[in-house]
Every structure is written in C-alpha cells, then in structure tokens.
Amino acid sequence: MLGISIFFLSWFLLVDVFAVWRFAQLPKLSVSLREMFSPDPTFGVSVFTKEYYDHLQASAGRVVFAFLIAVSAGVVIGILSGWNRWFRAVCQPLLELARPIPVLAWIPLVILVMPSRESAVIALTFLAAFFITILNTMLGVRSIDEVYFRAAQSLGFSRWAILRHVVIPGALPFIFVGLQIAMAACWFSLVASEIVSGTAGLGYKVWEAYYYVQFETMVIMILTLGICGYISSAIIRRLGAYLMRWRGKTLGGVA
C-alpha cells in the first residue's frame, strides 16, 4: 500500500500540482479519478457505465480462456520435456526457436490462420502464456533430485505413481511461479492483440481513447488492467499456497 501510495502521490505532484515539463502532457490524476467514478462521465465510460463492463468482460473472458488452454497444454508438454529426454530432444529446439519471438511478430500470421478476429486475439494471448508455462514446468521437473526417482523405483512405484507422487509435487513450486508470470504475460499480450485485431476490450479501448484524445478514459482502462492483473496473480498465489501446504509442513518438520 505504501508503494502504491507513493506512485499516485508522485503522479499527483508531478502532473496536477507542479505540471513538471513533459509530465504536464499526462492526464491529471484528479480528473481521471473523477471521470472513473462519475455517474455521468464526460467521455461516456466509468465504473457506473455498461460500456466499461462490456470491455472488462470481453478482455477477462479472453484471458481466462487463453490462460486455461496454455496451462493445460504447457504443463503437459513441460512435464514430458523435463521427464523424457527423447521428447525433450525433439521439442526443445523448436520451443527455443519460437519462444523469443514477440507477440507482435506473430500477429500477421495468426490473423491469416485464424477464422475470426476473436480467435486471433485469443491465440495471441495464448502464445505468450504457453511458452512461459512450458519452460517453468520443464525446469521444475528437471530440478527434482534424482534420489527421489531412485527411491520411488526401489519401492516398486509404477511410472504413473512416480508421476503422481514425485514429478508433479516436485515441480509444483516452479509451475506456480510460471503461472503467475504467464498470467501477467496474458494481460500485456492481450492489450497488444486487442489494439491490432480487437473490436472490444480494455486494450482496444486504450488505443481508441488515445486516438480520440480521451486521455482520462485511457487512464481508466490502464488502471483496470493493472487491477485485473494484480487480482488474477493473487488468485494463482493463493491456489498455489493451498495446493502446496504440504511443502510448508515438510520444511517446518525439517527445520
């Protein structure tokens, strides 16, 4: 709360109060917040208007859908890549080739392949989370000490039992770190894809508000993106803490 307060106080002083050079071009914080919470906003968008929630719903739906697909596919491929060296030898070179390519570079190809703008936006959002999830999951599996695999085999564990009781629990800390990063990647890639291919959504509205010099509306959408990203990451952290509560007990017992 202190860090957030310092940020908004700096914004208020630099723009609203002293109008410091260059910062004076930014929208005033007081005006933006008044517009955000106004029942009758100047540019027609506030937390009291239907249009605001239409854009919010469009973006949130795309992020959730793309994130779930990315997690489902990325975790499976990541586990196989970390656990099976033949699978890793086949997939890793292709993944390492595709992973550094930014989302903006994929836009023309995705638009050509996808049947609609909506599917193109979801596909671009998916790509950003997909590679992050694979990499962190693979690193999580490969970080497991080989002694656990030998112990499981000596106890007669099947490969399915090793996957369930050794691989997945051992990789979970890395997986959930990757999911937090992947969720953030979903939100910022969503904005880029909505600007280019979207017809609704928070990112689309950011660009439209800038184009029509509605800077206060632009600030409202940017703040909403930040709040959504923060909440979604917090949900993933809580879910991770719940699923890995055994880890805290184990570490506590060791200590």
C-alpha angles and dihedrals in degrees: 000000000000092000093048091047092051091051095052092041090053090049091050094048097043096045111020102033111027101016091215116204113281091003087070088073091064121092114265116258094223093051092045093051091046089052091046094055099034119118087210106036121193094233097035099252127101138123087276096058130086093226091064092057092043090059092042092051092048093052097041092050092051093048095048093047094046092043094052092050091046092050094046094050098032097052093049094048091042093053092047091047093050096042103039117050093198092054089046092050090055100041107031098070091052092046093048089050095050100036099073093051107106121235092246090061091056094053099089093046094046092049089052093049103039119080096222142019091249093056090045092056091048092047092052091048089049093053094058093054096036099067094042092052093049094049097048093044092050091049089049093054093045091049092063111108112251090229090074091057092048091048092050092049092049089053090054098253116168119228089259090052091049089051092049100041104029114019102042097041091044093051097043097093091055092042094055093046087053092048092055091051090044092053091052089048089052092057098047094042089048090059092052093047094045091051091055104030108014132099095189138017140084094287092048090050092049090058094041091051091050092048092052093041093246093142096164090057089048090055091049091055093046092050090048091053090052093049092048092049092049094049095046092049090048090053091053091049091051092047090049092049090050095049092045099043087116087065093061091050091049094049090045091052091050092050 
